[in-house]
Short mmCIF file of C-alpha atoms in Angstrom, two decimals:
data_model
loop_
_atom_site.label_atom_id
_atom_site.label_comp_id
_atom_site.label_asym_id
_atom_site.label_seq_id
_atom_site.Cartn_x
_atom_site.Cartn_y
_atom_site.Cartn_z
CA MET A 238 -0.24 0.46 0.31
CA ASP A 239 1.78 3.82 -0.79
CA THR A 240 2.15 5.85 2.25
CA SER A 241 0.74 9.46 2.63
CA ALA A 242 3.83 11.15 1.36
CA GLN A 243 3.94 8.20 -2.12
CA ARG A 244 -0.13 9.65 -2.98
CA ARG A 245 0.76 12.69 -2.17
CA LEU A 246 4.25 13.19 -4.13
CA ARG A 247 1.58 10.97 -7.03
CA ALA A 248 -0.56 13.76 -7.15
CA ILE A 249 1.65 16.42 -7.22
CA GLN A 250 3.48 14.97 -10.70
CA ASN A 251 -0.19 14.99 -12.17
CA HIS A 252 -0.35 18.22 -11.74
CA LEU A 253 3.39 18.89 -14.12
CA THR A 254 3.72 18.66 -17.42
CA SER A 255 6.14 15.53 -18.18
CA THR A 256 9.57 17.11 -19.87
CA THR A 257 11.81 14.72 -22.73
CA THR A 258 15.16 15.40 -23.00
CA SER A 259 15.90 14.09 -26.79
CA ALA A 260 12.90 12.35 -29.39
CA GLY A 261 12.58 9.02 -28.53
CA ASN A 262 13.84 8.63 -25.09
CA ASP A 263 11.71 8.61 -21.70
CA GLU A 264 9.20 10.66 -20.11
CA GLN A 265 11.63 12.02 -17.08
CA SER A 266 9.63 12.05 -13.55
CA LEU A 267 9.67 15.49 -12.88
CA LEU A 268 9.88 14.26 -8.56
CA ARG A 269 11.14 11.25 -7.04
CA PRO A 270 11.48 10.51 -3.23
CA ASN A 271 14.87 11.73 -1.84
CA ASN A 272 16.63 7.57 -2.08
CA THR A 273 19.88 8.25 -1.21
CA ALA A 274 19.51 9.53 2.88
CA GLY A 275 18.74 6.92 4.04
CA GLU A 276 15.75 4.45 4.46
CA TYR A 277 14.24 6.27 5.73
CA PHE A 278 13.60 9.07 3.07
CA SER A 279 13.77 6.19 0.86
CA GLU A 280 10.86 4.90 2.00
CA GLN A 281 8.26 7.25 3.33
CA GLY A 282 9.04 9.96 0.78
CA TYR A 283 9.22 12.84 3.10
CA SER A 284 11.75 14.60 0.88
CA VAL A 285 12.37 15.45 -2.86
CA VAL A 286 14.89 15.68 -5.42
CA LEU A 287 13.70 19.39 -8.01
CA PRO A 288 14.28 18.20 -11.63
CA GLU A 289 16.13 21.64 -12.80
CA LYS A 290 18.92 21.02 -10.59
CA LEU A 291 19.80 17.36 -11.73
CA GLN A 292 21.99 19.28 -14.75
CA THR A 293 24.08 20.53 -12.45
CA GLY A 294 26.81 18.15 -11.48
CA LYS A 295 26.74 16.63 -8.05
CA TRP A 296 24.81 18.87 -6.94
CA ASN A 297 20.93 18.22 -6.44
CA VAL A 298 18.29 20.92 -4.35
CA TYR A 299 16.13 18.97 -1.69
CA ARG A 300 12.83 19.82 -0.62
CA SER A 301 10.13 19.24 1.70
CA ALA A 302 7.77 16.29 -0.43
CA ARG A 303 5.29 19.16 1.77
CA SER A 304 5.80 21.94 -0.19
CA PRO A 305 8.13 20.33 -3.36
CA LEU A 306 7.42 23.43 -6.20
CA LYS A 307 6.68 26.41 -3.47
CA LEU A 308 9.05 27.45 -0.59
CA VAL A 309 6.46 28.21 2.47
CA GLY A 310 6.84 32.12 3.27
CA ARG A 311 3.31 32.48 5.50
CA PHE A 312 1.65 30.23 7.81
CA PRO A 313 -1.09 28.80 5.19
CA ASP A 314 -3.89 29.31 7.11
CA HIS A 315 -3.30 32.72 7.43
CA PRO A 316 -1.08 34.47 5.07
CA GLU A 317 -2.49 37.53 6.28
CA ILE A 318 0.64 37.51 9.27
CA GLY A 319 4.26 38.14 7.99
CA THR A 320 6.10 40.41 10.90
CA LEU A 321 6.21 39.11 14.83
CA HIS A 322 4.57 42.84 14.97
CA ASP A 323 1.09 40.85 12.71
CA ASN A 324 1.59 37.44 14.40
CA PHE A 325 1.76 38.22 18.26
CA VAL A 326 -1.41 40.64 17.29
CA HIS A 327 -3.31 37.67 16.00
CA SER A 328 -1.97 35.53 19.37
CA VAL A 329 -4.34 38.17 21.81
CA GLU A 330 -7.03 38.54 19.28
CA THR A 331 -6.91 34.81 19.44
CA PHE A 332 -6.13 33.59 22.65
CA ARG A 333 -6.80 36.77 24.97
CA ASP A 334 -8.34 34.91 27.95
CA TYR A 335 -5.35 32.13 26.83
CA LYS A 336 -2.84 32.18 29.87
CA TYR A 337 0.05 33.25 27.94
CA LEU A 338 3.90 33.59 30.87
CA GLY A 339 4.22 32.39 33.57
CA THR A 340 6.35 32.37 36.34
CA ARG A 341 6.99 30.56 39.54
CA ILE A 342 9.41 33.47 41.51
CA ARG A 343 7.63 35.80 44.07
CA VAL A 344 8.70 39.90 44.37
CA ASP A 345 10.06 38.32 47.27
CA GLY A 346 12.09 36.41 45.85
CA SER A 347 10.36 33.20 47.00
CA VAL A 348 9.43 30.52 44.86
CA GLY A 349 6.12 28.92 44.96
CA GLU A 350 2.78 27.94 42.62
CA TYR A 351 3.04 29.42 38.25
CA LYS A 352 1.42 32.93 38.20
CA TRP A 353 0.20 33.66 34.84
CA MET A 354 0.04 36.23 32.98
CA THR A 355 -2.93 35.87 29.97
CA TYR A 356 -2.54 36.83 26.23
CA GLY A 357 -4.63 39.84 26.91
CA GLU A 358 -2.45 41.31 30.01
CA ALA A 359 0.79 40.29 27.63
CA GLY A 360 -0.94 42.13 24.96
CA THR A 361 -1.29 45.67 27.17
CA ALA A 362 1.84 45.62 28.27
CA ARG A 363 3.41 45.68 25.66
CA SER A 364 1.63 48.40 24.79
CA GLU A 365 2.26 49.99 27.76
CA ILE A 366 6.35 49.64 27.47
CA GLY A 367 6.29 50.46 23.95
CA SER A 368 4.31 54.05 24.71
CA GLY A 369 6.25 54.22 27.22
CA LEU A 370 9.85 53.81 25.56
CA VAL A 371 8.17 56.27 23.22
CA TYR A 372 7.77 58.86 25.93
CA ARG A 373 11.04 58.58 26.88
CA GLY A 374 12.64 59.31 23.79
CA ILE A 375 13.57 55.94 22.64
CA PRO A 376 11.59 56.30 19.08
CA LYS A 377 11.16 53.67 15.72
CA ALA A 378 15.04 54.50 13.94
CA SER A 379 15.44 56.74 10.98
CA PRO A 380 16.01 55.05 7.74
CA ASP A 381 19.74 55.67 7.66
CA ALA A 382 19.37 54.69 11.56
CA VAL A 383 18.28 51.32 10.93
CA LYS A 384 21.84 51.32 8.51
CA TYR A 385 24.25 51.86 11.27
CA ILE A 386 21.87 49.07 13.69
CA VAL A 387 22.11 46.22 11.76
CA ASN A 388 26.11 47.15 11.27
CA HIS A 389 26.65 47.85 14.83
CA ALA A 390 23.82 47.24 17.09
CA VAL A 391 23.51 50.12 18.17
CA VAL A 392 21.44 50.03 21.66
CA GLN A 393 19.60 52.51 23.25
CA ALA A 394 17.82 50.92 26.43
CA ILE A 395 18.04 48.27 28.20
CA PHE A 396 16.65 45.36 30.30
CA CYS A 397 18.22 44.33 33.03
CA VAL A 398 17.24 43.05 36.60
CA PRO A 399 18.61 44.63 39.38
CA GLU A 400 20.90 42.17 40.65
CA THR A 401 22.90 42.63 37.20
CA LEU A 402 22.60 46.92 37.59
CA SER A 403 25.54 47.64 39.05
CA ILE A 404 27.47 45.21 36.79
CA LEU A 405 26.26 47.16 33.32
CA LEU A 406 26.54 50.71 35.23
CA SER A 407 30.60 49.56 35.97
CA PHE A 408 31.05 49.76 31.77
CA LEU A 409 28.60 52.67 31.52
CA SER A 410 31.06 55.49 29.80
CA GLU A 411 31.61 52.04 27.19
CA ILE A 412 28.46 52.28 25.67
CA PRO A 413 27.75 55.73 24.60
CA SER A 414 24.44 54.85 22.07
CA VAL A 415 22.54 53.59 25.66
CA ARG A 416 20.31 56.40 26.98
CA LEU A 417 17.86 54.74 29.66
CA ILE A 418 18.01 51.87 31.73
CA VAL A 419 14.39 49.73 33.37
CA VAL A 420 15.34 47.49 35.65
CA VAL A 421 13.16 45.26 35.95
CA GLY A 422 11.67 44.13 39.46
CA GLY A 423 13.80 47.32 40.53
CA ILE A 424 12.03 50.37 43.15
CA ASP A 425 12.55 53.47 42.07
CA GLU A 426 13.54 54.44 45.25
CA HIS A 427 15.62 52.26 45.48
CA LEU A 428 17.83 53.10 42.31
CA PRO A 429 20.53 54.79 41.56
CA SER A 430 20.13 58.36 40.37
CA LEU A 431 22.81 58.59 37.48
CA PRO A 432 24.45 62.43 36.64
CA SER A 433 22.81 64.23 33.65
CA THR A 434 26.35 64.80 31.60
CA THR A 435 25.69 61.19 31.41
CA GLY A 436 22.51 61.16 29.05
CA VAL A 437 21.51 58.24 31.09
CA GLU A 438 18.35 57.65 33.31
CA VAL A 439 17.81 53.98 35.25
CA LEU A 440 14.21 53.67 35.61
CA SER A 441 11.88 50.80 37.35
CA TYR A 442 9.59 48.86 34.93
CA SER A 443 6.52 49.71 36.92
CA LYS A 444 7.43 53.23 36.34
CA LEU A 445 8.33 53.03 32.70
CA LEU A 446 4.90 51.00 32.51
CA GLY A 447 3.16 53.66 33.97
CA GLU A 448 3.96 56.63 31.89
CA GLY A 449 3.69 53.82 28.70
CA ARG A 450 -0.71 53.63 30.40
CA SER A 451 -0.19 57.95 30.39
CA SER A 452 0.50 58.70 26.72
CA SER A 453 -0.84 55.86 25.03
CA GLN A 454 1.26 55.81 21.52
CA PRO A 455 0.28 54.64 17.73
CA PHE A 456 1.65 51.20 16.50
CA CYS A 457 3.89 51.53 13.81
CA PRO A 458 3.81 47.94 12.12
CA PRO A 459 6.58 46.77 10.84
CA LYS A 460 6.73 44.98 7.45
CA PRO A 461 8.22 41.89 6.45
CA ASP A 462 11.48 43.24 4.75
CA ASP A 463 12.31 44.97 8.26
CA VAL A 464 14.94 43.30 10.68
CA ALA A 465 13.78 41.93 13.44
CA THR A 466 16.35 41.45 15.72
CA ILE A 467 20.17 40.90 14.97
CA CYS A 468 20.64 37.84 16.85
CA TYR A 469 24.30 36.36 17.78
CA THR A 470 25.99 33.73 17.38
CA SER A 471 28.54 31.89 20.79
CA GLY A 472 31.33 34.08 18.80
CA THR A 473 34.22 30.13 19.11
CA THR A 474 35.76 31.82 15.59
CA GLY A 475 36.47 35.12 17.24
CA THR A 476 34.29 38.17 18.14
CA PRO A 477 30.19 37.26 18.75
CA LYS A 478 29.02 37.08 14.56
CA GLY A 479 25.53 39.48 14.64
CA ALA A 480 22.58 37.59 11.92
CA VAL A 481 20.67 40.85 10.87
CA LEU A 482 17.28 37.93 11.14
CA SER A 483 13.90 39.46 8.98
CA HIS A 484 10.58 39.67 10.06
CA GLY A 485 9.98 37.51 7.12
CA ASN A 486 12.71 35.31 7.86
CA LEU A 487 10.92 33.91 11.27
CA ILE A 488 7.99 33.91 10.71
CA ALA A 489 8.69 31.94 6.81
CA ASP A 490 11.20 29.29 9.35
CA VAL A 491 8.15 29.02 11.61
CA ALA A 492 5.12 28.43 9.31
CA GLY A 493 7.28 25.91 7.22
CA SER A 494 8.16 23.95 10.90
CA SER A 495 4.21 23.99 11.84
CA LEU A 496 3.45 22.10 9.29
CA ALA A 497 5.47 18.87 10.50
CA VAL A 498 4.80 19.67 14.01
CA LYS A 499 2.42 20.31 15.96
CA PHE A 500 1.69 22.92 19.14
CA HIS A 501 -2.71 23.85 20.12
CA SER A 502 -3.80 25.67 22.94
CA SER A 503 -4.20 23.57 24.85
CA ASP A 504 0.28 22.86 25.13
CA VAL A 505 2.27 23.77 28.29
CA PHE A 506 5.85 24.24 27.53
CA ILE A 507 8.83 25.20 29.77
CA SER A 508 11.23 28.12 28.78
CA TYR A 509 15.05 27.26 30.02
CA LEU A 510 16.93 27.51 26.90
CA PRO A 511 18.97 30.55 26.54
CA LEU A 512 16.34 33.67 24.67
CA ALA A 513 19.48 35.36 22.86
CA HIS A 514 19.57 31.97 20.46
CA ILE A 515 17.92 30.97 17.87
CA TYR A 516 16.90 28.06 19.05
CA GLU A 517 14.70 28.92 22.11
CA ARG A 518 13.31 32.53 19.72
CA ALA A 519 11.31 30.43 17.10
CA ASN A 520 10.01 28.16 20.22
CA GLN A 521 8.79 31.26 21.21
CA VAL A 522 6.78 32.55 17.62
CA THR A 523 5.35 29.40 17.09
CA CYS A 524 4.20 29.29 21.42
CA ALA A 525 3.37 32.42 20.86
CA HIS A 526 1.14 32.03 17.55
CA TYR A 527 -0.35 28.72 18.97
CA GLY A 528 -2.05 30.50 22.47
CA VAL A 529 0.74 28.32 24.11
CA ALA A 530 1.11 28.64 27.47
CA VAL A 531 4.23 28.90 28.32
CA GLY A 532 6.41 29.29 31.82
CA PHE A 533 9.32 30.11 32.86
CA TYR A 534 12.00 28.36 34.92
CA GLN A 535 13.58 29.59 38.57
CA GLY A 536 16.89 30.92 36.71
CA ASP A 537 18.48 27.62 38.36
CA ASN A 538 19.69 24.84 35.58
CA LEU A 539 19.51 22.47 39.08
CA LYS A 540 16.28 22.71 39.98
CA LEU A 541 15.02 22.31 36.27
CA MET A 542 13.63 18.70 37.79
CA ASP A 543 11.30 21.30 40.64
CA ASP A 544 9.78 23.14 38.22
CA MET A 545 8.81 20.79 35.66
CA ALA A 546 7.26 19.19 37.87
CA ALA A 547 5.35 21.60 39.02
CA LEU A 548 3.63 23.04 35.77
CA ARG A 549 3.95 19.87 33.98
CA PRO A 550 4.59 21.34 30.16
CA THR A 551 3.16 19.14 27.28
CA ILE A 552 5.96 20.36 24.97
CA PHE A 553 9.83 19.84 25.97
CA CYS A 554 12.66 21.59 24.18
CA SER A 555 16.06 21.03 25.00
CA VAL A 556 19.59 20.13 23.57
CA PRO A 557 21.43 16.27 24.00
CA ARG A 558 24.09 17.45 26.75
CA LEU A 559 20.72 17.41 29.68
CA TYR A 560 19.03 14.14 27.70
CA ASN A 561 22.86 12.53 27.93
CA ARG A 562 22.12 13.80 31.62
CA ILE A 563 18.65 12.13 31.90
CA TYR A 564 19.66 9.20 30.13
CA SER A 565 23.10 9.25 32.97
CA GLY A 566 20.83 9.23 35.81
CA ILE A 567 17.87 6.66 35.06
CA MET A 568 20.21 4.07 33.91
CA ASN A 569 22.90 4.81 37.12
CA ALA A 570 19.55 4.09 39.15
CA VAL A 571 18.49 1.00 37.53
CA LYS A 572 22.49 -0.77 37.26
CA THR A 573 22.42 0.75 41.66
CA SER A 574 18.99 -0.78 42.34
CA GLY A 575 20.13 -4.02 40.61
CA GLY A 576 18.29 -7.89 41.54
CA LEU A 577 14.32 -7.89 40.69
CA ARG A 578 14.27 -4.05 39.45
CA GLU A 579 17.07 -3.98 37.11
CA ARG A 580 15.93 -7.23 35.96
CA LEU A 581 12.32 -5.98 34.61
CA PHE A 582 13.25 -2.07 33.68
CA ASN A 583 15.92 -4.49 30.82
CA ALA A 584 13.24 -5.70 29.37
CA ALA A 585 10.18 -3.48 29.96
CA TYR A 586 12.71 -1.69 27.77
CA ASN A 587 13.60 -3.97 25.28
CA ALA A 588 10.00 -5.18 24.99
CA LYS A 589 8.79 -1.53 24.67
CA LYS A 590 10.98 -0.63 22.34
CA GLN A 591 10.69 -3.76 19.60
CA ALA A 592 7.11 -2.24 19.67
CA ILE A 593 7.92 1.31 18.62
CA LEU A 594 10.68 0.29 15.98
CA ASN A 595 7.90 -1.92 14.66
CA GLY A 596 5.06 0.18 14.67
CA LYS A 597 3.10 -1.27 17.22
CA ASN A 598 1.09 0.77 20.43
CA PRO A 599 3.55 -0.76 23.48
CA SER A 600 1.77 -2.65 25.80
CA PRO A 601 0.32 -0.15 28.43
CA MET A 602 0.82 -2.86 31.89
CA TRP A 603 4.81 -1.89 31.21
CA ASP A 604 4.25 1.81 31.97
CA ARG A 605 2.03 0.76 35.22
CA LEU A 606 4.84 -1.59 36.06
CA VAL A 607 8.57 1.39 34.93
CA PHE A 608 8.13 3.91 33.06
CA ASN A 609 4.83 5.79 34.77
CA LYS A 610 7.35 6.74 37.51
CA ILE A 611 9.98 8.04 35.19
CA LYS A 612 7.50 10.62 32.69
CA GLY A 613 6.55 12.05 36.55
CA LYS A 614 10.18 12.99 37.28
CA LEU A 615 9.04 15.73 33.22
CA GLY A 616 5.28 16.28 35.14
CA GLY A 617 3.84 13.74 33.90
CA ARG A 618 2.45 14.84 30.60
CA VAL A 619 5.03 15.35 28.28
CA ARG A 620 2.92 14.16 24.18
CA LEU A 621 6.82 16.17 22.58
CA MET A 622 10.72 16.84 23.26
CA ALA A 623 12.30 17.89 20.63
CA SER A 624 16.12 18.36 19.97
CA GLY A 625 18.96 20.28 18.49
CA ALA A 626 22.26 22.78 18.95
CA SER A 627 24.28 19.11 18.30
CA PRO A 628 23.64 15.43 17.41
CA LEU A 629 22.01 13.05 19.85
CA SER A 630 22.56 9.89 20.61
CA PRO A 631 20.34 7.22 19.25
CA ASP A 632 20.73 5.50 21.71
CA VAL A 633 19.21 8.57 24.37
CA MET A 634 16.64 8.97 21.03
CA ASP A 635 15.35 5.73 21.83
CA PHE A 636 15.91 5.76 25.91
CA LEU A 637 13.79 9.19 25.94
CA ARG A 638 11.38 7.97 23.65
CA VAL A 639 10.21 4.18 25.02
CA CYS A 640 11.30 5.85 28.76
CA PHE A 641 8.76 8.89 28.58
CA GLY A 642 6.09 7.48 25.83
CA CYS A 643 6.30 10.31 23.42
CA HIS A 644 7.05 11.55 20.26
CA VAL A 645 11.20 12.88 20.04
CA LEU A 646 12.68 14.53 17.47
CA GLU A 647 15.88 15.90 16.36
CA GLY A 648 16.00 18.27 14.42
CA TYR A 649 18.72 20.16 12.41
CA GLY A 650 19.41 24.28 12.15
CA MET A 651 21.59 27.60 12.43
CA THR A 652 21.50 30.64 13.56
CA GLU A 653 21.48 32.63 10.49
CA THR A 654 18.60 30.62 8.72
CA SER A 655 16.28 31.54 11.64
CA CYS A 656 16.85 28.21 13.51
CA VAL A 657 15.33 25.02 12.50
CA ILE A 658 16.73 23.64 8.48
CA THR A 659 15.45 20.30 8.53
CA SER A 660 13.12 18.32 11.32
CA MET A 661 12.60 15.03 12.31
CA GLU A 662 8.05 14.24 11.41
CA GLU A 663 5.41 12.84 13.84
CA GLY A 664 5.63 9.23 13.63
CA ASP A 665 9.42 8.89 12.26
CA ASN A 666 10.69 5.91 15.07
CA LEU A 667 13.87 6.10 13.80
CA SER A 668 17.07 7.78 15.24
CA GLY A 669 20.08 8.71 13.51
CA HIS A 670 18.96 11.30 11.69
CA VAL A 671 17.77 14.85 11.79
CA GLY A 672 14.80 14.64 9.11
CA SER A 673 14.08 15.78 6.11
CA PRO A 674 14.20 19.59 4.93
CA ASN A 675 12.10 22.50 6.50
CA PRO A 676 9.17 23.03 3.55
CA ALA A 677 10.61 27.23 3.83
CA CYS A 678 14.02 25.83 3.22
CA GLY A 679 16.22 24.06 0.16
CA GLU A 680 18.76 21.84 0.78
CA LEU A 681 21.91 22.14 -1.43
CA LEU A 682 24.15 18.78 -1.49
CA THR A 683 26.39 16.47 -2.64
CA ASN A 684 27.33 13.68 -2.43
CA PHE A 685 27.19 13.12 1.43
CA HIS A 686 24.35 14.56 2.75
CA ILE A 687 22.93 16.30 5.72
CA PHE A 688 20.67 14.25 6.80
CA ASP A 689 22.55 10.56 7.30
#
């Protein structure tokens, strides 16, 4: 029986005009499954080779079979969303009363249950903070200033927390473009007053919020080609490099990757990866689009498991370093237990792994006997795990699928491409590859493949 991907390719083929290389030759297929990137792609056909590039020697362009003839640039069901501004306005209007941003840390520094800000409340705060910045003289940049900002990332306003304010002030003379420092969680009476000669004012987030509330300003919506962010890479070969990404870049990447992996307004996402990195930036854009509740960790990786137990997320996006730590911790505990417990774990693990690889539903008995307790370490509700930033060992991926009973997907991306280049699709149970192309991207490959 044909797979859904093969049927999709055949339907597309029927709408294309075949090309004939010369008289007497058979007509060549314009599209074919990528049968050179391993069993997964050969059997499932999740990527295709574009025909117009087949005569260019060793180079071929592979695209997602979900959109082989056209790169995805917008959300198919919301083509009007072309910028991050459009995306957030859509979220506020659609999910106004849904939970959006959650934190456990109280004003006095204590930790409790998660407290939530709704999408509507976040939308109001955004308007007030933006209006407050305009009130404080931080305007939308002119075209000439945009060029300068793109080249040099000149920053005029900095948001920080009280703990980092003194460090920031210690090198204030070295960042002459800064005009405003906003302290989140700060109290104005306790904030320093800088000499007027510095040209810099320090104020609390709550004061800026109040100023914006009393002097509301209209939005100046960006265009898709406008710069959304300058995202800095780690600078492993020198100083950090700033990748200039437009609103259209980010929307296209998220819209494309969302065709294969679905988020829902009922989902809860744990945010602990650095927001300065493109991986978490893309996660946040996706969460906002689909009305996902985003709970932030305390800021301490050693307390992340405690935060997950309290939040009980349904989506967990992380990196191999943490997944390896989870794997090692559980396996060491199993070996230490010894005897009957170790034999029971091994029997349950092998039986469930084999069922998953064969595309069958594992017996729920194994979860009741062994794995439900392990699932509870991440809150017990995780339905989707994603891994990026570096390769994930196939053994660890299989382990996560078996022990946590959820979809575990791996992807490949770069800062310069707004994150996702390739990702696995839900339902793929093989390990050791990073999936098919993002429908927003086309991959130019030689006789070795980034998929392998």
